[in-house]
């Protein structure tokens, strides 16, 4: 994934052309007063990056659950679910 650093002023002047480069997979880093301010990327890349981040977050949470003994055997989980569903069905 490549990136291009440009000023906000330059982006405003050439927005259409520069947005095309994001569709080709390039990220734009916009600067304001010489400092990085905003990243512009195409929506598909954003969604893929977001999904990857969420998956990584779930993996980290799962690892923490294992380390802190917050897990149950699969059989117990399904038995608990069945019991819960039966109890709920009995109330209706």
Tab-separated table of N, CA and C in Angstrom, residues 11-48:
chain	number	residue	atom	x	y	z
A	11	UNK	N	-4.661	19.347	-2.150
A	11	UNK	CA	-5.776	18.409	-2.280
A	11	UNK	C	-7.031	19.123	-2.775
A	12	UNK	N	-7.319	20.283	-2.198
A	12	UNK	CA	-8.505	21.040	-2.615
A	12	UNK	C	-8.436	21.394	-4.099
A	13	UNK	N	-7.252	21.740	-4.571
A	13	UNK	CA	-7.088	22.154	-5.965
A	13	UNK	C	-7.203	20.984	-6.933
A	14	UNK	N	-6.861	19.776	-6.484
A	14	UNK	CA	-6.825	18.612	-7.389
A	14	UNK	C	-7.592	17.424	-6.832
A	15	UNK	N	-8.664	17.666	-6.120
A	15	UNK	CA	-9.375	16.598	-5.408
A	15	UNK	C	-9.807	15.458	-6.317
A	16	UNK	N	-10.409	15.751	-7.450
A	16	UNK	CA	-10.905	14.680	-8.331
A	16	UNK	C	-9.779	13.762	-8.776
A	17	UNK	N	-8.686	14.347	-9.237
A	17	UNK	CA	-7.543	13.545	-9.696
A	17	UNK	C	-6.942	12.739	-8.544
A	18	UNK	N	-6.800	13.369	-7.398
A	18	UNK	CA	-6.192	12.689	-6.255
A	18	UNK	C	-7.081	11.572	-5.717
A	19	UNK	N	-8.392	11.766	-5.745
A	19	UNK	CA	-9.294	10.708	-5.282
A	19	UNK	C	-9.198	9.481	-6.174
A	20	UNK	N	-8.921	9.676	-7.447
A	20	UNK	CA	-8.713	8.538	-8.352
A	20	UNK	C	-7.536	7.692	-7.880
A	21	UNK	N	-6.493	8.332	-7.367
A	21	UNK	CA	-5.327	7.569	-6.905
A	21	UNK	C	-5.670	6.715	-5.686
A	22	UNK	N	-6.659	7.138	-4.895
A	22	UNK	CA	-7.049	6.305	-3.751
A	22	UNK	C	-7.759	5.047	-4.227
A	23	UNK	N	-8.457	5.141	-5.346
A	23	UNK	CA	-9.133	3.961	-5.897
A	23	UNK	C	-8.124	2.944	-6.407
A	24	UNK	N	-6.918	3.399	-6.682
A	24	UNK	CA	-5.846	2.504	-7.126
A	24	UNK	C	-5.068	1.954	-5.930
A	25	UNK	N	-5.539	2.234	-4.720
A	25	UNK	CA	-4.919	1.678	-3.524
A	25	UNK	C	-3.949	2.593	-2.811
A	26	UNK	N	-3.839	3.820	-3.272
A	26	UNK	CA	-2.907	4.750	-2.640
A	26	UNK	C	-3.621	5.548	-1.552
A	27	UNK	N	-3.000	5.664	-0.393
A	27	UNK	CA	-3.535	6.513	0.672
A	27	UNK	C	-2.961	7.909	0.522
A	28	UNK	N	-3.757	8.894	0.844
A	28	UNK	CA	-3.297	10.276	0.823
A	28	UNK	C	-3.197	10.772	2.255
A	29	UNK	N	-2.060	11.321	2.587
A	29	UNK	CA	-1.886	11.942	3.900
A	29	UNK	C	-1.901	13.443	3.665
A	30	UNK	N	-2.913	14.097	4.195
A	30	UNK	CA	-3.053	15.535	4.001
A	30	UNK	C	-2.427	16.271	5.173
A	31	UNK	N	-1.667	17.291	4.832
A	31	UNK	CA	-1.016	18.083	5.873
A	31	UNK	C	-1.694	19.440	5.985
A	32	UNK	N	-1.642	19.961	7.173
A	32	UNK	CA	-2.168	21.296	7.437
A	32	UNK	C	-1.132	22.001	8.295
A	33	UNK	N	-0.664	23.123	7.826
A	33	UNK	CA	0.409	23.865	8.499
A	33	UNK	C	1.647	22.996	8.701
A	34	UNK	N	1.922	22.122	7.732
A	34	UNK	CA	3.137	21.307	7.760
A	34	UNK	C	3.049	20.029	8.569
A	35	UNK	N	1.936	19.786	9.232
A	35	UNK	CA	1.784	18.576	10.047
A	35	UNK	C	0.707	17.675	9.461
A	36	UNK	N	0.926	16.364	9.550
A	36	UNK	CA	-0.076	15.407	9.081
A	36	UNK	C	-1.376	15.646	9.835
A	37	UNK	N	-2.480	15.682	9.080
A	37	UNK	CA	-3.764	16.006	9.686
A	37	UNK	C	-4.830	14.954	9.407
A	38	UNK	N	-4.891	14.452	8.160
A	38	UNK	CA	-5.965	13.555	7.750
A	38	UNK	C	-5.420	12.521	6.776
A	39	UNK	N	-5.980	11.303	6.847
A	39	UNK	CA	-5.668	10.269	5.861
A	39	UNK	C	-6.913	10.049	5.018
A	40	UNK	N	-6.733	10.018	3.702
A	40	UNK	CA	-7.832	9.751	2.775
A	40	UNK	C	-7.542	8.416	2.105
A	41	UNK	N	-8.490	7.497	2.184
A	41	UNK	CA	-8.341	6.210	1.517
A	41	UNK	C	-9.691	5.792	0.954
A	42	UNK	N	-9.655	4.891	-0.042
A	42	UNK	CA	-10.924	4.486	-0.634
A	42	UNK	C	-11.701	3.624	0.359
A	43	UNK	N	-13.018	3.561	0.158
A	43	UNK	CA	-13.913	2.915	1.110
A	43	UNK	C	-13.631	1.420	1.251
A	44	UNK	N	-13.355	0.724	0.146
A	44	UNK	CA	-13.080	-0.714	0.224
A	44	UNK	C	-11.849	-0.997	1.077
A	45	UNK	N	-10.793	-0.211	0.890
A	45	UNK	CA	-9.584	-0.384	1.701
A	45	UNK	C	-9.874	-0.113	3.170
A	46	UNK	N	-10.668	0.910	3.426
A	46	UNK	CA	-11.048	1.241	4.797
A	46	UNK	C	-11.798	0.081	5.438
A	47	UNK	N	-12.769	-0.484	4.706
A	47	UNK	CA	-13.555	-1.595	5.240
A	47	UNK	C	-12.670	-2.811	5.518
A	48	UNK	N	-11.764	-3.136	4.602
A	48	UNK	CA	-10.865	-4.274	4.809
A	48	UNK	C	-9.980	-4.046	6.024
